[in-house]
Coordinates of C-alpha atoms in Angstrom, one line a residue:
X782 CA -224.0 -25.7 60.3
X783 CA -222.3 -22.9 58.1
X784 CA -219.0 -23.6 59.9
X785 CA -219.2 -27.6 59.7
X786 CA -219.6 -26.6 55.6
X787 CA -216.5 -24.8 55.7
X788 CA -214.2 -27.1 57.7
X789 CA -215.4 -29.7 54.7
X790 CA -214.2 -27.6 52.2
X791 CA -211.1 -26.9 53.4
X792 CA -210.1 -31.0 53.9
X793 CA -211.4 -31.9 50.7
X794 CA -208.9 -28.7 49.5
X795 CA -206.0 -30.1 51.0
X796 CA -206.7 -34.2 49.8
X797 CA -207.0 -32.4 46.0
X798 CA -203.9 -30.6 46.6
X799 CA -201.8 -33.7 48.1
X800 CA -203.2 -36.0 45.3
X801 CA -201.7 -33.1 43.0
X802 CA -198.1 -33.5 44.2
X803 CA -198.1 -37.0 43.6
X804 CA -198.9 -37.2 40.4
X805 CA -196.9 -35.0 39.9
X806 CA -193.6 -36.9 41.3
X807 CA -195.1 -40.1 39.3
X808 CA -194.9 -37.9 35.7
X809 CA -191.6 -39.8 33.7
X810 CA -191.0 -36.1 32.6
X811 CA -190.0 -34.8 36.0
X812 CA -186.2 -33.7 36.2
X813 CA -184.1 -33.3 39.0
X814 CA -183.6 -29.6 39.7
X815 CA -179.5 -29.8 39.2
X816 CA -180.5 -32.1 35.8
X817 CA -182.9 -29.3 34.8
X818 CA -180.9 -26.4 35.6
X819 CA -177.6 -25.5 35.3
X820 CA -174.7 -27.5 37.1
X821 CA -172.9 -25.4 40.3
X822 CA -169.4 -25.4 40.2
X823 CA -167.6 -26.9 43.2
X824 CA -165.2 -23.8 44.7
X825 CA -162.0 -24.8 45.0
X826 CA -158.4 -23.7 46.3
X827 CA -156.0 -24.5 44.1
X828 CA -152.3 -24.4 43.9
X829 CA -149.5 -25.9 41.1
X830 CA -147.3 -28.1 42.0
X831 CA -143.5 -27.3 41.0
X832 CA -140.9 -29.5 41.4
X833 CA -138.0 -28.0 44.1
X834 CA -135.1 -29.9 45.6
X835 CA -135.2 -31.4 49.1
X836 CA -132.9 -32.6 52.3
X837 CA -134.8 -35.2 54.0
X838 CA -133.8 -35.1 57.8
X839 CA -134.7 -37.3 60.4
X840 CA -135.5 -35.9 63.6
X841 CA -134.0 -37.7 67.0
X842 CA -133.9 -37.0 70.5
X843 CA -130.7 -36.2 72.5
X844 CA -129.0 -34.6 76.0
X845 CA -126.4 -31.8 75.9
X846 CA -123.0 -32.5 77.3
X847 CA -120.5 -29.9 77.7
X848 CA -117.6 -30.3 75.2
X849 CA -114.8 -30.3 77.9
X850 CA -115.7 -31.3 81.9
X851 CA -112.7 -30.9 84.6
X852 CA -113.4 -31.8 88.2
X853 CA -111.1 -30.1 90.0
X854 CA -109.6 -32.5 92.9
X855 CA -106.7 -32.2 95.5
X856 CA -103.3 -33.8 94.9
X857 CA -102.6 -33.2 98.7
X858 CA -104.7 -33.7 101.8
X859 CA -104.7 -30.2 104.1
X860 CA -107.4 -27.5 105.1
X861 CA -108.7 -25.2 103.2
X862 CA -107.5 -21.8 103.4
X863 CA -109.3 -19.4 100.6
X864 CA -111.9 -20.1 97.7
X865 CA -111.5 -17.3 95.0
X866 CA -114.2 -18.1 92.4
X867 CA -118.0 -18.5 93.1
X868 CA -120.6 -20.6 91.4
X869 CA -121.7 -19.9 87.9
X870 CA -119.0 -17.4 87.1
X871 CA -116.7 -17.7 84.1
X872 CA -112.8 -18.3 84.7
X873 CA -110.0 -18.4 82.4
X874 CA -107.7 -20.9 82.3
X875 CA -104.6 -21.4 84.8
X876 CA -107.0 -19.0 87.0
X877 CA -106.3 -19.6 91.0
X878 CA -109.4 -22.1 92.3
X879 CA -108.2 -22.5 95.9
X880 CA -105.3 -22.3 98.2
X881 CA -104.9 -25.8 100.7
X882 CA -102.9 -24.5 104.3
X883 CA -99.1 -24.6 102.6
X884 CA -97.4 -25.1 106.2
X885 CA -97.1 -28.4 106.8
X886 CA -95.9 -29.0 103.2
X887 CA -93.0 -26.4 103.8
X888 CA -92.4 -28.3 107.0
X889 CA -92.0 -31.3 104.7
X890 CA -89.8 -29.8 102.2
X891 CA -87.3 -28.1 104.6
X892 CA -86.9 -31.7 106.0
X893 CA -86.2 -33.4 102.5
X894 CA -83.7 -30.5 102.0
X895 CA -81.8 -31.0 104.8
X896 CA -82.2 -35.0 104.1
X897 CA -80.3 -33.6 100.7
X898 CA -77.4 -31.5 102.7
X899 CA -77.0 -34.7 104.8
X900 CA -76.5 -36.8 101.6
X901 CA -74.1 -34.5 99.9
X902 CA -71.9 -34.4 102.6
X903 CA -72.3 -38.2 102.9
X904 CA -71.0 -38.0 99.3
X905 CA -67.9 -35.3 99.7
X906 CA -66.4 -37.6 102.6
X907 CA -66.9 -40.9 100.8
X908 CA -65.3 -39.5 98.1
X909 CA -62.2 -38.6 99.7
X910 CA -62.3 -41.3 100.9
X911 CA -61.8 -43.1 97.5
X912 CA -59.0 -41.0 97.1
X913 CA -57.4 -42.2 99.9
X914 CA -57.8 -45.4 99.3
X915 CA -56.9 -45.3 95.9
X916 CA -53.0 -43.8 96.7
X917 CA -52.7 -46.3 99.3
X918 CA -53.7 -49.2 96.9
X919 CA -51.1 -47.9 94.3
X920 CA -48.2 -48.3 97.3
X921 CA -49.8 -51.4 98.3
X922 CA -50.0 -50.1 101.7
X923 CA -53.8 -51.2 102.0
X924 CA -56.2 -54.7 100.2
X925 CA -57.8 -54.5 97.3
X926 CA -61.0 -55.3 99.3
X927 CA -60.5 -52.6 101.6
X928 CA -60.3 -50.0 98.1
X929 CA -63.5 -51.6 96.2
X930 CA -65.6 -51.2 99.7
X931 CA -64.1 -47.6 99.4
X932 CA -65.6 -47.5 95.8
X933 CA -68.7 -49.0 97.0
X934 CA -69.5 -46.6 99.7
X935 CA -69.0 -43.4 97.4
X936 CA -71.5 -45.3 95.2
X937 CA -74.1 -45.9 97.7
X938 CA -73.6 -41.9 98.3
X939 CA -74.2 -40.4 95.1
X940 CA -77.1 -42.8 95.0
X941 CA -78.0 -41.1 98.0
X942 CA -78.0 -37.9 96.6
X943 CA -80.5 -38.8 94.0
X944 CA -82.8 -40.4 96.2
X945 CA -82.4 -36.8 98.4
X946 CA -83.1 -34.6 95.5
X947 CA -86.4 -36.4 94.2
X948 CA -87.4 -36.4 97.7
X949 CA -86.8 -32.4 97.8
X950 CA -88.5 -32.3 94.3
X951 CA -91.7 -34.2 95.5
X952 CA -92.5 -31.6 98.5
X953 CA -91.8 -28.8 96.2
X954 CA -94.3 -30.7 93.9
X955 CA -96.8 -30.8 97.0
X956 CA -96.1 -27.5 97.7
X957 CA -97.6 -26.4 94.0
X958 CA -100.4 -28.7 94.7
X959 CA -101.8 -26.6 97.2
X960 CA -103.1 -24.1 95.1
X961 CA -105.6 -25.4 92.5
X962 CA -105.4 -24.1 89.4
X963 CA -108.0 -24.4 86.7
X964 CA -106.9 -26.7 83.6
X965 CA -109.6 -24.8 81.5
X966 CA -111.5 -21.7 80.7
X967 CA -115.6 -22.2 81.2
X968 CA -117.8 -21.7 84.2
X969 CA -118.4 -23.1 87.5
X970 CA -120.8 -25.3 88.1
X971 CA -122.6 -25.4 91.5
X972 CA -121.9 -27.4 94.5
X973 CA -117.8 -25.7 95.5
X974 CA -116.1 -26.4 98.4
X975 CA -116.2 -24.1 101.4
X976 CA -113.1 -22.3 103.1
X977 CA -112.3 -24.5 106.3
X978 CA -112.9 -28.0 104.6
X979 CA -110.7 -30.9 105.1
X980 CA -109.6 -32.4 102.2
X981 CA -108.1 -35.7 101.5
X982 CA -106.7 -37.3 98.1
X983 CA -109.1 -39.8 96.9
X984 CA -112.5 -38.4 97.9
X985 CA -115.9 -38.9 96.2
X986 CA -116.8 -35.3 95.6
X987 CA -114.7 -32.7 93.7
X988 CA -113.7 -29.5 95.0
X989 CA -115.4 -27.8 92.2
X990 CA -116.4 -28.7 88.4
X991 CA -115.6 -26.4 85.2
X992 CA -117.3 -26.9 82.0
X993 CA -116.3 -25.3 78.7
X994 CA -119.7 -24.3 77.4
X995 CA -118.1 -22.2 74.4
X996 CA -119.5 -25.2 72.3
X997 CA -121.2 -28.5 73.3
X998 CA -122.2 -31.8 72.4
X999 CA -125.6 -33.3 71.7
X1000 CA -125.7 -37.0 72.0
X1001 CA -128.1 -39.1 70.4
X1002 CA -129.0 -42.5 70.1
X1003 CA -130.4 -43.8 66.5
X1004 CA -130.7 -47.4 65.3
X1005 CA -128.1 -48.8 63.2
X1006 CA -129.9 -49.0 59.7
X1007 CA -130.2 -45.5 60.4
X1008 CA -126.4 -44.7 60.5
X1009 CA -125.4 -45.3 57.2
X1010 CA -127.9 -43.3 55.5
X1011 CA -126.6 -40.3 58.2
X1012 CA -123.2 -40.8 57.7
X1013 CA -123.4 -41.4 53.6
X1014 CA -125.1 -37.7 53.7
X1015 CA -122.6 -36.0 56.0
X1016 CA -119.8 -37.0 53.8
X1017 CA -122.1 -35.6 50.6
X1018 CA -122.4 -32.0 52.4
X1019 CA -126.3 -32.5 52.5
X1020 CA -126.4 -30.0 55.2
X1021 CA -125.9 -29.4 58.5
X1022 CA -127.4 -30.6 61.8
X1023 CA -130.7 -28.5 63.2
X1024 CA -130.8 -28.2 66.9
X1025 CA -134.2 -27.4 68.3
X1026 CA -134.8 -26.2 71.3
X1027 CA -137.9 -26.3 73.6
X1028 CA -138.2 -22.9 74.0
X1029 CA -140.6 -20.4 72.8
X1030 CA -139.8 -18.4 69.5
X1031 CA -136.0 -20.0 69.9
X1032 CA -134.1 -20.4 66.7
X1033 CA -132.7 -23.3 66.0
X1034 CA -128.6 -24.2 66.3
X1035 CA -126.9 -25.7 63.5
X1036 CA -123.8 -28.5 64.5
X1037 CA -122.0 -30.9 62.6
X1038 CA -121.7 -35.2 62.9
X1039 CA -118.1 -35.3 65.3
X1040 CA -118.6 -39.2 65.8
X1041 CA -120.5 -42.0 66.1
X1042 CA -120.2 -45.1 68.3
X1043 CA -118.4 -48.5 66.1
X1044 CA -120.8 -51.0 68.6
X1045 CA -124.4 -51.2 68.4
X1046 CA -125.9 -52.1 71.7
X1047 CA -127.4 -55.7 71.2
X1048 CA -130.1 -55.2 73.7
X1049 CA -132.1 -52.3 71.6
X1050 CA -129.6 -52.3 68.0
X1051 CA -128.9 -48.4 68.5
X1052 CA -126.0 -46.6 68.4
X1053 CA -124.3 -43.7 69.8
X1054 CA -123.9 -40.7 67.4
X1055 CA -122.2 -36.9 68.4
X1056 CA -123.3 -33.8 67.6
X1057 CA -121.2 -30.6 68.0
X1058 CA -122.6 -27.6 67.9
X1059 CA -121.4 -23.6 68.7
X1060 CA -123.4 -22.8 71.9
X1061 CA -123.7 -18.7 71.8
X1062 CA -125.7 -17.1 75.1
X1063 CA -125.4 -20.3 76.9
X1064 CA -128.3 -21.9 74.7
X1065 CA -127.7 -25.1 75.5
X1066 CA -127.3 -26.3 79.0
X1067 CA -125.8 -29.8 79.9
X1068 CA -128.1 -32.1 81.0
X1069 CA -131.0 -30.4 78.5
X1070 CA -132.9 -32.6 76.5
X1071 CA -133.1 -31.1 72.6
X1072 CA -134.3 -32.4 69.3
X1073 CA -131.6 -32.9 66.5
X1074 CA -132.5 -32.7 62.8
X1075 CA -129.9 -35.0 61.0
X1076 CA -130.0 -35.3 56.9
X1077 CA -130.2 -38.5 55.4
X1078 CA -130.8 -38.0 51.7
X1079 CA -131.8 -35.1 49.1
X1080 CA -134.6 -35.5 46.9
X1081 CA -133.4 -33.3 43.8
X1082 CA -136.6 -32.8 42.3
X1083 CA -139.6 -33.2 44.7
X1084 CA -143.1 -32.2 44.6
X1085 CA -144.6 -31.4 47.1
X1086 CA -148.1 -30.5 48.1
X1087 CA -149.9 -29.4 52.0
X1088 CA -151.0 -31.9 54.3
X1089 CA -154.3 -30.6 54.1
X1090 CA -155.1 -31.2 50.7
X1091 CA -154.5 -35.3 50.9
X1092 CA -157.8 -37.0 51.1
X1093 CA -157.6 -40.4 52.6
X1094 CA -160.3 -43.4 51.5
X1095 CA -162.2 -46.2 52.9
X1096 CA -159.4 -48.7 51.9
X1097 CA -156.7 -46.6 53.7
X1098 CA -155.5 -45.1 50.3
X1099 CA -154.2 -41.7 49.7
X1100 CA -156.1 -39.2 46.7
X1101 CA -155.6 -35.7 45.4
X1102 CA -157.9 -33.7 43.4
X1103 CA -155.8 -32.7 40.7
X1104 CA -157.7 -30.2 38.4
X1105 CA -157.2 -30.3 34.8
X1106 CA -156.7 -27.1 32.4
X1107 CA -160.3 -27.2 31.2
X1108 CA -161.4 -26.7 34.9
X1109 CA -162.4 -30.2 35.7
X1110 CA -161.8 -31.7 39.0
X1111 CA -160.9 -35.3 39.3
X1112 CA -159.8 -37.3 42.7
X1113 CA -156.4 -39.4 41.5
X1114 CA -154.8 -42.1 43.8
X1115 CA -151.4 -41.0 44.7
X1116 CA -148.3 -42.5 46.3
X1117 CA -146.9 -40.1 49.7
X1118 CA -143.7 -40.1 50.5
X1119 CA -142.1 -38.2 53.5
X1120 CA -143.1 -35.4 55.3
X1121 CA -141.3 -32.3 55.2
X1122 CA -142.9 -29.9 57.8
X1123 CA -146.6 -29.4 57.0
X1124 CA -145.9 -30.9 53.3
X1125 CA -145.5 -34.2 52.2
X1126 CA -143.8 -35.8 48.9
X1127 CA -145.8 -37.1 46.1
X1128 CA -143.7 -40.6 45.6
X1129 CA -145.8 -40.7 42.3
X1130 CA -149.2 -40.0 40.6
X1131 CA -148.3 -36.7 40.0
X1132 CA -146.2 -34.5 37.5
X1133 CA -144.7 -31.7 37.8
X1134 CA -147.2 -28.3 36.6
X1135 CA -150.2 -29.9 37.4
X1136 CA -152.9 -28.1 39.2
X1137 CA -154.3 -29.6 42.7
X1138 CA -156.9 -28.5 44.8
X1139 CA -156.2 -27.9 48.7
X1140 CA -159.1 -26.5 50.0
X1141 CA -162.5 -27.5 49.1
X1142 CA -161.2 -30.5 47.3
X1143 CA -163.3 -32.6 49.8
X1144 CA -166.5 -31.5 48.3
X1145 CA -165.4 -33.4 45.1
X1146 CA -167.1 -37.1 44.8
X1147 CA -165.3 -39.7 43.9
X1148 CA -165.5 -41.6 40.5
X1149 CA -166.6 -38.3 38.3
X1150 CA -165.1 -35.2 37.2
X1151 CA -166.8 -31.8 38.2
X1152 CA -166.3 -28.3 37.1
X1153 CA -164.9 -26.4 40.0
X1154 CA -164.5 -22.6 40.3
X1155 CA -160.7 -22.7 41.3
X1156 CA -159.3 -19.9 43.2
X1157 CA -155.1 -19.4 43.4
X1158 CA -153.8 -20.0 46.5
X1159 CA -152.3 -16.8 48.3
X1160 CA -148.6 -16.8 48.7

């Protein structure tokens, strides 16, 4: 009975005690706590905005091509007889490639120089000959058609001669021919011809190709509207071209515009533009795939503020929180503009000195102005 007494106490002590709170939250007295106390500051980051001047750069994809490519190809047919370079090394050039089996063109040329003896004496006889006829013709012993076939024949001679001599001239020619010579200095690429190959003029595959890597292009395909803007900034001196590699910690290479296509494909309306760039260590292979960093325009006085501190809305707007020298933080619609690495342009909506929060400014409501305990940002 005692214990039923106190388990009645104790609910009847808990209905007094709800009933309390309630009348409580029903008083028109009661406050919010942050209306009753005093207001927290918002923490923000903040940083000021200077204006500084800007290249704007578009960034396309291209391939690396070597700036000069030489396949090496015979002039004469014949066997192969010695290869002197090997694949991937660096020649000069004029440097010896390979020698073709000279025999059979020596063979050639000893018989177009005796074809030349035979023709020169042809030429000595038919022009005594002439003489002959020509002392004759003064004592009228002999026709005048018998003299001008005389004249004729030493004619037909010296023509003889000539026709000898370019003969002789052409197997010398072929005779050079067999050893291959390398127009160029740069290095070998892969895939040479082996010592005992038979080689004809007029085959599909090169004896060997050369590429001067020294410097190289990078060619790019942009669309038209683009080309203006690109070439308008190259003659300004806007800067030069940034070469990015896909490599891990690689610097970037700088070229210049060399030239750009005058037709614009009518299937996709882009054009053909040229990059050359210096190509030190064999940075750039050909046949690589890179990313080129072309100006297009210079904004002299830009102001520019992180990505991170750009607060989107609902609508698909763009807002900063741009505090204001009393320490009141306000969210402001702004206008972006490009994007220049982790940064982005303020088209307008801003000035130049103000203060904008870009961390923390997300914990600023929209509509009202807070106080906000703003911290520099670190340099």
């Amino acid at each position: 009975m005692a214990r039923r007494n106190i388990l009645l106490l104790s609910f009847l002590g808990l209905i007094a005690g709800t009933l309390a709170l309630f009348q409580l939250a029903d008083r028109p007295d009661a406050a919010p706590a942050e209306e009753s106390g005093t207001e927290m500051a918002v923490q923000v980051t903040v940083e000021t905005i200077r204006p500084e001047p800007i290249v704007l750069a578009t960034e396309y994809s291209g391939r690396v091509s070597a700036a000069r490519r030489v396949e090496i190809r015979p002039q004469i047919g014949g066997l192969i007889l010695e290869r002197r370079v090997e694949e991937g090394t660096r020649i000069s050039a004029g440097e010896v490639l390979f020698r073709i089996d000279p025999a059979p063109l020596k063979a050639n040329l000893a018989l177009a120089e005796a074809a030349l003896m035979r023709a020169e004496a042809t030429e000595a006889h038919a022009r005594r000959a002439v003489e002959r006829s020509d002392a004759l013709l003064a004592r009228k012993a002999i026709s005048q058609q018998s003299n001008d076939t005389a004249h004729t024949d030493l004619r037909l001679a010296v023509a003889g001669i000539a026709e000898a001599r370019a003969a002789v001239e052409h197997k010398r020619l072929d005779l050079d021919f067999a050893t291959l010579r390398s127009p160029i200095g740069g290095y070998v690429a892969a895939g040479l011809a082996d010592v005992g190959g038979l080689v004809t003029v007029g085959g599909e595959k090169a004896l060997a190709v050369v590429q001067d890597l020294d410097k190289v292009y990078v060619d790019l395909r942009l669309p038209a509207d683009d080309l203006d803007a690109v070439l308008m900034a190259t003659e300004e001196g806007l800067g030069p071209v940034r070469i990015v590699r896909d490599r891990d910690g690689a610097a970037p290479l700088t070229g210049v515009l060399k030239s750009s296509d005058v037709i614009v494909d009518p299937g996709t309306g882009y054009v053909s533009v040229r990059i050359e760039t210096a190509n030190p260590k064999l940075a750039l292979l050909p046949g690589m795939f890179v990313r080129a960093k072309i100006p297009y325009g210079a904004v002299p006085d830009a102001l520019l503020v992180p990505e991170d501190a750009v607060l989107h809305t609902a609508g698909g707007g763009t807002q900063l929180v741009v505090v204001s020298p009393e320490g009141k933080a306000r969210r402001r619609d702004v206008v972006p503009g490009a994007r220049i690495g982790n940064r982005i342009i303020i088209a307008s909506g801003l000035t130049p000195g103000e203060v904008v929060a870009i961390r923390g400014q997300n914990r600023v409501p929209e509509g009202v102005a807070v106080s906000v305990e703003a911290r520099p940002a670190e340099t």
